[in-house]
Short mmCIF file of C-alpha atoms in Angstrom, two decimals:
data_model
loop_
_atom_site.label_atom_id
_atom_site.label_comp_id
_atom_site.label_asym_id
_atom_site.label_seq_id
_atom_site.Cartn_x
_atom_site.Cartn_y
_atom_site.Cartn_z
CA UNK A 11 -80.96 6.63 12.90
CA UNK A 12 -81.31 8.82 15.92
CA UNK A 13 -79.59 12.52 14.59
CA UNK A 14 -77.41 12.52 17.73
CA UNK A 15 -75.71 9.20 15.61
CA UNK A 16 -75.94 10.47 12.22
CA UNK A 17 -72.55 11.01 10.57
CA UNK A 18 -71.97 14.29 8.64
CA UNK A 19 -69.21 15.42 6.35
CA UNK A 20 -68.45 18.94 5.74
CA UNK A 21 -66.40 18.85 2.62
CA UNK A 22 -65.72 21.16 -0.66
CA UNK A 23 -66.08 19.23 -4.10
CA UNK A 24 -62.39 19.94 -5.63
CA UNK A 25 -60.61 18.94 -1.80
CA UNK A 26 -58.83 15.87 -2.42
CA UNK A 27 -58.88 15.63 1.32
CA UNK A 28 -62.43 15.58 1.96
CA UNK A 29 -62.69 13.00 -0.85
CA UNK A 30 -60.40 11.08 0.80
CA UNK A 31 -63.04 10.81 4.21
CA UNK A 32 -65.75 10.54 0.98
CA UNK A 33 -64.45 7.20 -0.42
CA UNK A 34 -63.34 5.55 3.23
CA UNK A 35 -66.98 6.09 3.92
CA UNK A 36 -68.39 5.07 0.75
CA UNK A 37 -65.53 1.85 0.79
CA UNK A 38 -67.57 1.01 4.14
CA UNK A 39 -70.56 1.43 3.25
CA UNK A 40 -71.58 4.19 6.06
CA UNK A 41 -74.67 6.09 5.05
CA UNK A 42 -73.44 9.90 5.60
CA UNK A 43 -75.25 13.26 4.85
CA UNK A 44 -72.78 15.54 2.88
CA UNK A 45 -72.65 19.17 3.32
CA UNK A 46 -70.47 21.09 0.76
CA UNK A 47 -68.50 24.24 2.26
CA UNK A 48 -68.23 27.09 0.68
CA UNK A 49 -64.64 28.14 1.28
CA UNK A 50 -64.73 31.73 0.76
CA UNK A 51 -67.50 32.09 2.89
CA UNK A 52 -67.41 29.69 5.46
CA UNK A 53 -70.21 28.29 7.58
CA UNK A 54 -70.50 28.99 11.28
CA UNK A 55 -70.35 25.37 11.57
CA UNK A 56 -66.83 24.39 10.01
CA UNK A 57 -65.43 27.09 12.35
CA UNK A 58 -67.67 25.58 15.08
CA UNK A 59 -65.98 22.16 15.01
CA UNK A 60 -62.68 23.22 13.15
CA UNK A 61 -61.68 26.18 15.19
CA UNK A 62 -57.84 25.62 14.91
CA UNK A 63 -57.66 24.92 11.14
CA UNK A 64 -60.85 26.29 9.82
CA UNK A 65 -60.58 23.76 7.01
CA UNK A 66 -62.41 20.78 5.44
CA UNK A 67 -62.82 17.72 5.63
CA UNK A 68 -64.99 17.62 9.02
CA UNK A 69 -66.35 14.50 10.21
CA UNK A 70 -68.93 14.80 12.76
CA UNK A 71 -70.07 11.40 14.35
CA UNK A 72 -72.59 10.91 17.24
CA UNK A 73 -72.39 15.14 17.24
CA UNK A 74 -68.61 15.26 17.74
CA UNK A 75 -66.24 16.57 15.10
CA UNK A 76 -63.09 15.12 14.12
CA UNK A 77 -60.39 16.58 11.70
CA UNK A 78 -57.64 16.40 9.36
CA UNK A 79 -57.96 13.18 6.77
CA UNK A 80 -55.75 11.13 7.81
CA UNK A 81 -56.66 11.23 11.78
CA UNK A 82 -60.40 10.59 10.25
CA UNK A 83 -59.07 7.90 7.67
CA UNK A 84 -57.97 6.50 11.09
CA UNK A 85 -60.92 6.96 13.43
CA UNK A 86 -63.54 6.04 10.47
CA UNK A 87 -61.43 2.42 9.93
CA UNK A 88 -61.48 1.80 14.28
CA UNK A 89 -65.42 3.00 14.06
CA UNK A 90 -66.83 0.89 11.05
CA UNK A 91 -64.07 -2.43 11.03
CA UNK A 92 -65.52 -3.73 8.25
CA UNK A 93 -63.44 -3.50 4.83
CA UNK A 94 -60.50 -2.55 6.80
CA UNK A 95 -58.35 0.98 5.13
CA UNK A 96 -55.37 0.08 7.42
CA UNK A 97 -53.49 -3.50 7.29
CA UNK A 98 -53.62 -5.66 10.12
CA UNK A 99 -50.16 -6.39 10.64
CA UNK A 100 -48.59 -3.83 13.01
CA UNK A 101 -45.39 -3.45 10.65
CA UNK A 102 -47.92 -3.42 7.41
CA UNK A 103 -49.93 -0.74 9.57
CA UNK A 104 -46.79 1.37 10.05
CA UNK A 105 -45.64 1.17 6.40
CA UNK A 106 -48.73 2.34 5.45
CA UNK A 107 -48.92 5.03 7.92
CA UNK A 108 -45.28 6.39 7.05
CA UNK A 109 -46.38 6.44 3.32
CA UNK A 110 -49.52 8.12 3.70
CA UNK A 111 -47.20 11.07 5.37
CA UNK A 112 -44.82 10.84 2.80
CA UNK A 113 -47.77 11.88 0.15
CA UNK A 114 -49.04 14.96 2.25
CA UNK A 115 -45.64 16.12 4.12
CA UNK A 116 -43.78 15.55 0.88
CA UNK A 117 -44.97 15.17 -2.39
CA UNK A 118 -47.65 17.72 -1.33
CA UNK A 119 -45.57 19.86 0.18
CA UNK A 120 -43.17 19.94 -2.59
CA UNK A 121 -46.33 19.80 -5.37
CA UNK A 122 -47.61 22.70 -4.09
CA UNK A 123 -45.14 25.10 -4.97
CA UNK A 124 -45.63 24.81 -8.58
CA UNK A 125 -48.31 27.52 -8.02
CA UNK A 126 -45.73 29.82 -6.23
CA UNK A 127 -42.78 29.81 -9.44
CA UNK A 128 -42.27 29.57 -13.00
CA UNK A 129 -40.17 28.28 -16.00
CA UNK A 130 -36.96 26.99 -14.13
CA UNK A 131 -38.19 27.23 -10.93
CA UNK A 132 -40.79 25.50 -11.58
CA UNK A 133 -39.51 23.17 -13.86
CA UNK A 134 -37.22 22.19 -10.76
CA UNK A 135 -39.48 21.62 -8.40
CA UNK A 136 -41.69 19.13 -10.54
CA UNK A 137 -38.68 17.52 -11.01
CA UNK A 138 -38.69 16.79 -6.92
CA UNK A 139 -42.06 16.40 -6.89
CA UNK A 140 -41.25 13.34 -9.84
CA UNK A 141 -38.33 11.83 -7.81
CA UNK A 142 -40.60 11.60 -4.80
CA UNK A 143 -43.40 9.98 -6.92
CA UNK A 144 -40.34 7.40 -8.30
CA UNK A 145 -40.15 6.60 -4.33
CA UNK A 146 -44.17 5.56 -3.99
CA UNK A 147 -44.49 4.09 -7.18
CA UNK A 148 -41.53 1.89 -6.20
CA UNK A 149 -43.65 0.75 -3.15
CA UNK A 150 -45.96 -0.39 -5.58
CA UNK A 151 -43.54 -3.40 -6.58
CA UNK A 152 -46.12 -5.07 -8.90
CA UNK A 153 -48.98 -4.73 -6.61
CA UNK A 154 -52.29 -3.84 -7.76
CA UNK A 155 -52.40 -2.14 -4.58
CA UNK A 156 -50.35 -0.07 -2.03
CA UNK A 157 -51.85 -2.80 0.07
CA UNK A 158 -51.54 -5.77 -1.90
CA UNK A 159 -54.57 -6.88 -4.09
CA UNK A 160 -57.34 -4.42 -2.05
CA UNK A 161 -57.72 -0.67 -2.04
CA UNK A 162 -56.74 0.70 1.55
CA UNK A 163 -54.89 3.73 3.21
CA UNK A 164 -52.63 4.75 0.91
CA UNK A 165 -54.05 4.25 -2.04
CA UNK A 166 -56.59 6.42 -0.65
CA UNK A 167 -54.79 8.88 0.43
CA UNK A 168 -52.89 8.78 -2.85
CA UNK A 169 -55.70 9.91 -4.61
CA UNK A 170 -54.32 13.37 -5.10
CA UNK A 171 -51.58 11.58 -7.28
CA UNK A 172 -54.45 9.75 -9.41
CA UNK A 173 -56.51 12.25 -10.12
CA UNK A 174 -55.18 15.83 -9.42
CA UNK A 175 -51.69 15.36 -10.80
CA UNK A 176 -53.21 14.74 -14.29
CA UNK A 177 -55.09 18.01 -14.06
CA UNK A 178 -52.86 19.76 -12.47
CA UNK A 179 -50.35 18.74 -15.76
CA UNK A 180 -52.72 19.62 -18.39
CA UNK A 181 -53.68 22.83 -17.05
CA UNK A 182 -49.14 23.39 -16.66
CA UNK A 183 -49.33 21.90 -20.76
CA UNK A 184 -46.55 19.61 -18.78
CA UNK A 185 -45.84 16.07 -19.29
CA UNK A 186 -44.62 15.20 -15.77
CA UNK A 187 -46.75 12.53 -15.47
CA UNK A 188 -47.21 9.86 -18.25
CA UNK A 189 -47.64 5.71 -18.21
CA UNK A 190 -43.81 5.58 -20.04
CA UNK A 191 -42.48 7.75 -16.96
CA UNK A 192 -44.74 5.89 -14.16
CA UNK A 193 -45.75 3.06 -15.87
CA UNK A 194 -46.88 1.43 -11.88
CA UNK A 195 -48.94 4.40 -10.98
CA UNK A 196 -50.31 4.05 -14.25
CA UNK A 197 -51.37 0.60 -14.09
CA UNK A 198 -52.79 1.54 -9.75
CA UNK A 199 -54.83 4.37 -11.33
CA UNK A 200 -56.23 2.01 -13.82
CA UNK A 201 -56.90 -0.15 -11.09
CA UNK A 202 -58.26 2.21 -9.09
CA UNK A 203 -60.85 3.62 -11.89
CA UNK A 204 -61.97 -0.16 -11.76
CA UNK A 205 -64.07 0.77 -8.73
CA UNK A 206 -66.84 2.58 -8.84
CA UNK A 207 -66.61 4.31 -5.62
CA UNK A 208 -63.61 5.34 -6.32
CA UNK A 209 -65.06 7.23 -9.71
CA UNK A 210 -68.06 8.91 -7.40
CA UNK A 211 -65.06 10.24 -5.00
CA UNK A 212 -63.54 12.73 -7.25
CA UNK A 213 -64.12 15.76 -9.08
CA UNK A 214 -65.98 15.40 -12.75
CA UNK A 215 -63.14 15.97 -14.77
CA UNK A 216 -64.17 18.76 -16.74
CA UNK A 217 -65.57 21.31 -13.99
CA UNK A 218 -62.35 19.89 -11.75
CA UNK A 219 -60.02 21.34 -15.28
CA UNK A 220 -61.57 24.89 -15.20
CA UNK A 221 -61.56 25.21 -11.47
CA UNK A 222 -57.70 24.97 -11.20
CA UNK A 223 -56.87 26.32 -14.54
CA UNK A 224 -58.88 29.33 -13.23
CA UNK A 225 -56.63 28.81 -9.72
CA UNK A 226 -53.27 29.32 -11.88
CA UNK A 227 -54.99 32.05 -13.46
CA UNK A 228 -56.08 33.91 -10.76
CA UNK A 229 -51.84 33.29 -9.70
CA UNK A 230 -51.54 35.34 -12.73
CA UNK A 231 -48.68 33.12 -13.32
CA UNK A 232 -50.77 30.82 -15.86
CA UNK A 233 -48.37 29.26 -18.47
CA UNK A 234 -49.18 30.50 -22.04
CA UNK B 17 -33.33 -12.48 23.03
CA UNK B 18 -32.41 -13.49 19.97
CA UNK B 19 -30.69 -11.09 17.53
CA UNK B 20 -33.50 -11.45 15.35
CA UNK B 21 -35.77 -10.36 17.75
CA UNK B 22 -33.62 -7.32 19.77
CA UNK B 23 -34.93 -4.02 19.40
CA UNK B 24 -32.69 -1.50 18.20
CA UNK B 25 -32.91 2.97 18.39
CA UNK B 26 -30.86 5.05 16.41
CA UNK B 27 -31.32 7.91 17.94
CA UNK B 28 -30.03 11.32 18.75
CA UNK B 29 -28.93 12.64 22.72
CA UNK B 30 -30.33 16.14 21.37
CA UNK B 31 -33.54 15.11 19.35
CA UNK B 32 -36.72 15.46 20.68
CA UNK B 33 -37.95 13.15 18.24
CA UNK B 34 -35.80 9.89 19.43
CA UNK B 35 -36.16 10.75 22.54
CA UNK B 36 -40.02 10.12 22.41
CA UNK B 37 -39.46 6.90 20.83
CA UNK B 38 -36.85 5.87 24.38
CA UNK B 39 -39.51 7.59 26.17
CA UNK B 40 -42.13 4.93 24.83
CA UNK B 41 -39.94 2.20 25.24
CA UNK B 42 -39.27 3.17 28.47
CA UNK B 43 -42.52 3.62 29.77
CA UNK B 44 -42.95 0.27 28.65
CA UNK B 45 -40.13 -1.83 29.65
CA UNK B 46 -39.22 -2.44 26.73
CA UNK B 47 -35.33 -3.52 26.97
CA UNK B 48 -33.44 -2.15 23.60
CA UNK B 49 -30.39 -1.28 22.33
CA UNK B 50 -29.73 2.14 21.86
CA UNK B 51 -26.91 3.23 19.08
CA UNK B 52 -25.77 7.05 19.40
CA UNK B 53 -25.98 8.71 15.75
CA UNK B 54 -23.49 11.36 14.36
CA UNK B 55 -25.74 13.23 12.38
CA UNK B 56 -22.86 14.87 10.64
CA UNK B 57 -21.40 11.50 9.20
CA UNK B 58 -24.83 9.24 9.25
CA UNK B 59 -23.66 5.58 9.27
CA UNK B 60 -24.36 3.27 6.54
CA UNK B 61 -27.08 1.59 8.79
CA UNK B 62 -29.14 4.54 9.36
CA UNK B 63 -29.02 5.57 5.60
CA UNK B 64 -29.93 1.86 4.93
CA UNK B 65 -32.88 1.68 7.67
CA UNK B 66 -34.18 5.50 6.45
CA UNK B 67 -33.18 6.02 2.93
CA UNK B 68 -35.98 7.71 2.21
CA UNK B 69 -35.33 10.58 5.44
CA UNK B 70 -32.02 10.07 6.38
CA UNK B 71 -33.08 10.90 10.28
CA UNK B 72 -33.46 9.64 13.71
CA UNK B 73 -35.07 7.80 15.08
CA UNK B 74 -35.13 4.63 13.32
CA UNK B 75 -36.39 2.04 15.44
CA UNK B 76 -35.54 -1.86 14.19
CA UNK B 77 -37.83 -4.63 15.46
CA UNK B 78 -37.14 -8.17 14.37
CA UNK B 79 -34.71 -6.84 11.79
CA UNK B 80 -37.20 -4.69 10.30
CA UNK B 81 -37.07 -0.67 10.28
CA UNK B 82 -39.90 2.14 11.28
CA UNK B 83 -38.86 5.58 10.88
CA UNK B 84 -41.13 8.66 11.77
CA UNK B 85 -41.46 9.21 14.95
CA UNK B 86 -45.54 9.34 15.71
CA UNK B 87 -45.55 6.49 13.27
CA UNK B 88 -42.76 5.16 15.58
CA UNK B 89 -45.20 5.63 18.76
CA UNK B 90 -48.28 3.78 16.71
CA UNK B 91 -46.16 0.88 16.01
CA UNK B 92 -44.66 0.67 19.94
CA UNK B 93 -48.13 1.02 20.82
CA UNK B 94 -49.29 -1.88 18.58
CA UNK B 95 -46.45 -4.32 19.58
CA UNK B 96 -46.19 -3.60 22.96
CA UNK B 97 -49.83 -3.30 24.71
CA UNK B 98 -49.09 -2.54 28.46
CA UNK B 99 -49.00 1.06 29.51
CA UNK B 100 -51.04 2.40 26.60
CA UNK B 101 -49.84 5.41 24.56
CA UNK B 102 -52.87 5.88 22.96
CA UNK B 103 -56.30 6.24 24.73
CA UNK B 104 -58.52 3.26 24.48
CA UNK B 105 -61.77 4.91 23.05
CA UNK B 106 -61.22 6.00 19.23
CA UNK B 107 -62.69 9.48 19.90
CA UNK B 108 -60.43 10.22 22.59
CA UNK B 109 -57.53 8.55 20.21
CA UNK B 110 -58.39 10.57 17.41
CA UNK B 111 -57.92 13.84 20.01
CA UNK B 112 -54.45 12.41 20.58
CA UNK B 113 -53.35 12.15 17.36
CA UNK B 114 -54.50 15.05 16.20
CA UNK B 115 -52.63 16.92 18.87
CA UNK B 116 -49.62 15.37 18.44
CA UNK B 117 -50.01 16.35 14.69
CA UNK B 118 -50.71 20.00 15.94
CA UNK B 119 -47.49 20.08 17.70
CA UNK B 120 -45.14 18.83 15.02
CA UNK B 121 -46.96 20.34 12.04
CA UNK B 122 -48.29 24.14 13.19
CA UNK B 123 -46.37 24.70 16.89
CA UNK B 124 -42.31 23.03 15.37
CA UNK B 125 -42.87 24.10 12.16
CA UNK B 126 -43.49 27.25 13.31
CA UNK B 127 -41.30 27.74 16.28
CA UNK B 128 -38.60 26.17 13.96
CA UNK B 129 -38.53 29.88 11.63
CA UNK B 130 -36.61 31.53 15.26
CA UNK B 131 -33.21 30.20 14.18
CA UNK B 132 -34.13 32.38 10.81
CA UNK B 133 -34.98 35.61 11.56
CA UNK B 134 -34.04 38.24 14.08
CA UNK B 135 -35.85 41.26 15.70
CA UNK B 136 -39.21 42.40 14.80
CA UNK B 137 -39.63 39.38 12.49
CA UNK B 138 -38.67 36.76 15.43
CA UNK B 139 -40.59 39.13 17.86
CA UNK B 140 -43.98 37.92 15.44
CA UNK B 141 -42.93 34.37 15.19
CA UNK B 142 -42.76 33.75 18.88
CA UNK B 143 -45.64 35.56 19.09
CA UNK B 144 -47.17 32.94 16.89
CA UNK B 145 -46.04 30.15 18.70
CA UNK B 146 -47.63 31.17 21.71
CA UNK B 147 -50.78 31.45 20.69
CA UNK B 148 -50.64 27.87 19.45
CA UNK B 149 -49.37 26.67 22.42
CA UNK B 150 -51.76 28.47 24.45
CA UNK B 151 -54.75 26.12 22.39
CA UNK B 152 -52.07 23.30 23.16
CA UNK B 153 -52.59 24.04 26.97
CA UNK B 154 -56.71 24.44 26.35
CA UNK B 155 -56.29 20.75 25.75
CA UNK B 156 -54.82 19.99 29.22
CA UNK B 157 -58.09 21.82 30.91
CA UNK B 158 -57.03 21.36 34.56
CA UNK B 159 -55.65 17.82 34.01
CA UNK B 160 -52.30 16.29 34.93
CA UNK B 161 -51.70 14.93 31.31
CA UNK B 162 -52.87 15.33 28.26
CA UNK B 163 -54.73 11.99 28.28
CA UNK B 164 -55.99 12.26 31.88
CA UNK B 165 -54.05 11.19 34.61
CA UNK B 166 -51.22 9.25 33.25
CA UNK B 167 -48.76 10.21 30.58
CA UNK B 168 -49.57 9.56 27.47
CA UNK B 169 -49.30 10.10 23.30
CA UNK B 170 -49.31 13.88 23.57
CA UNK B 171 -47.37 14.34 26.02
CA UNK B 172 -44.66 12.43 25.22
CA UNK B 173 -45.07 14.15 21.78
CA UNK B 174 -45.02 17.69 23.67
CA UNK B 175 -41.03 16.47 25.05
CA UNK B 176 -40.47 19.63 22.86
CA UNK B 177 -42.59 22.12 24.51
CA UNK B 178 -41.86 20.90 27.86
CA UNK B 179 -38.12 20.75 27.97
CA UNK B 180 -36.94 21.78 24.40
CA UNK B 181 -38.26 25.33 24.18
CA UNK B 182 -37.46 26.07 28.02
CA UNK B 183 -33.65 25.54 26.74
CA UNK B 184 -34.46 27.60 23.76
CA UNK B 185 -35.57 30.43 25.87
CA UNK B 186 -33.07 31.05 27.98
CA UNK B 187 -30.40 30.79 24.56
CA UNK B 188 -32.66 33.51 23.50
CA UNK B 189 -33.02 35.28 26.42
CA UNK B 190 -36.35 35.83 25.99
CA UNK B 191 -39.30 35.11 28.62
CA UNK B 192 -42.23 33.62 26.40
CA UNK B 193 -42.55 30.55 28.02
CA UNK B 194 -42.87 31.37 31.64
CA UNK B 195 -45.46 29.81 34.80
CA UNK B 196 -47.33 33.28 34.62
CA UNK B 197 -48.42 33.22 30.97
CA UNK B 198 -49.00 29.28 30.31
CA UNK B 199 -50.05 28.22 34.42
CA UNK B 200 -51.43 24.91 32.83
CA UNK B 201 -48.00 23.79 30.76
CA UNK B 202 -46.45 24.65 33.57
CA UNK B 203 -47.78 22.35 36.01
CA UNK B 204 -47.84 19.85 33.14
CA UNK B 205 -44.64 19.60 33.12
CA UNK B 206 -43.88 19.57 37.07
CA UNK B 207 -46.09 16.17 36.61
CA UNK B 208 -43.53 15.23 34.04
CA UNK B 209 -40.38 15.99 35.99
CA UNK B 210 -42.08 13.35 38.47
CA UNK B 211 -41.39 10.19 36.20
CA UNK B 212 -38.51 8.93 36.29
CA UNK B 213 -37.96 7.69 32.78
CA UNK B 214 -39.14 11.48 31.45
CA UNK B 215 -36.12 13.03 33.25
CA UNK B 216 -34.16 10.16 31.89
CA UNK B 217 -35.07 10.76 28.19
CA UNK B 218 -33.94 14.27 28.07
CA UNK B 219 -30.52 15.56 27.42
CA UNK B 220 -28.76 17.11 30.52
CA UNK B 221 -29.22 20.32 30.64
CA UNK B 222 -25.63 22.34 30.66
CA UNK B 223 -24.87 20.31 28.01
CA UNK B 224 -27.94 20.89 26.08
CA UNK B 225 -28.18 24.63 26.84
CA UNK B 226 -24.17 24.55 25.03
CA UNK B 227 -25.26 22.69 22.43
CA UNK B 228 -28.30 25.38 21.14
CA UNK B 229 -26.13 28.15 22.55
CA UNK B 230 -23.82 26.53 19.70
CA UNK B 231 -26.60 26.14 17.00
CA UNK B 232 -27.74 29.94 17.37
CA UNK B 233 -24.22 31.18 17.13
CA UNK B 234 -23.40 28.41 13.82
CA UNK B 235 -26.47 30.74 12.06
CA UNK B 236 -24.03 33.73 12.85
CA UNK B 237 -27.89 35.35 14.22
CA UNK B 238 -27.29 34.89 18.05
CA UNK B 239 -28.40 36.99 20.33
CA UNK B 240 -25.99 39.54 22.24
#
């Protein structure tokens, strides 16, 4: 392969979002060279082809970048057609679209200012952050998948509830997020672990626990 | 046209966001219905089609709802394949979408904190705004549009910069947005003003110039 095709990913190991990009590449079967970021220092590159956002995941492809996941979820599925992420069906396609916002301009959104408060505060806003996770799961309706019965968009994208909301709840000592309360997530993340590409897309648990417990810590609003 | 199969818009006179979606329609010739929301007593249909948001625009196709408005656009785009929205080539899509995303999530979200601040602090956050909306009119890099030279995804998601913040402007009585500091949005949007269905899908302006006049002085932080 010609370097001018080659197709790099600029990522950082704990980003759900450049996982995301990971595991739609690895679901395709793309060959990609991975280059990990160092966020706190970052390379000449990433500001090269991310000027506006200066953020991972960057996917360069016959030397052009493209950014933000889901606009490279997107251009990676029109690219490489086979093992479709997105549905078909226009309707299906916009379902799944309108979903994958709802993870990252809501449940996100809202998740993300657990690091920000404490005790009531806090205890509220997991409480929205659980209401809006009542919404997906219910989208879920007995499906193995957001999809149906094969892992695509949102179930990628979703993979910040999987496997970051556990973490995030054992480093809180909370109990948001258990298989009584959600028993459908539960059953999609069990589904989910059933694929092995799925496993090599996300942070080894342990080294993925001390990196945000030492996040919350450096908050200096750690629970006890 | 069977009921079945009419297309319906909730939509808003004074939302930039339904207004894309008639805009779209529009530049398709697509014949629809178009049902006038009272955001301040939402009808049972709306809260039925978005229960999830609660907002314009919803947009019902053969009985079944899309909410979102760039989700909205995808779906028009899908259904309806003359005039394209989106650009052909999934590089040049991938631009697109990530430019619309720019506008709603850095330059609204953004210009959105004016109605919350006075002074100083909205001094900075207009400030802000145009420096994101002078990489907005990078993009346009002596074009006529966005996409080239026909109208296209962002600029039917820029309805906002071109004829929303002019309004806003003048409510403030400020000068941020004028020919002399953005020469490119400006002639951008004198190639707008030359299709007919743009100057259709934007509210008239004495009325809309009352109406913002209106929201400022609701926030009790209007300018003298």
């Amino acid at each position: 392969m010609a370097d001018q095709e080659a197709v790099k990913l600029y990522g950082m190991w704990s980003s759900p979002f450049s996982r995301r990009v990971e595991l739609a590449l690895k679901l395709k079967g793309v060959p990609f060279e991975y280059i990990e970021e160092d966020l706190s220092n970052k390379s000449p590159l990433l500001l090269k082809y991310n000027p506006i956002h200066k953020k991972v995941p960057v996917l360069v492809h016959n030397g052009k970048p493209v950014v933000e996941s889901l606009v490279i979820l997107e251009y990676v599925d029109e690219i490489w057609k086979n093992n479709p992420i997105l549905p078909q069906d226009p309707y299906e396609r916009a379902m799944a679209r309108f979903w994958g916002s709802f993870i990252d301009d809501k449940i996100l959104v809202t998740a993300k200012k657990v690091h920000f408060c404490l005790d009531k505060e806090r205890e509220a806003v997991i409480l929205e952050v659980c209401e809006q996770m009542k919404m997906l799961e219910k989208q879920l309706n007995g499906k193995d998948f957001f999809g149906g019965d094969k892992i695509g968009f949102v179930d990628i994208v979703g993979n910040i509830v999987a496997f970051w909301f556990p973490i995030t709840q054992k480093v809180l000592g909370s109990d948001f997020f258990t298989s009584e309360k959600f028993p459908g997530l539960f059953k999609w993340i069990g589904k989910l672990q059933e694929i092995d590409v799925v496993n090599e897309s996300r942070p080894p648990r342990e080294k993925h626990l001390a990196y945000v417990r030492a996040q919350f810590e450096a908050l200096k609003i750690a629970p006890k």
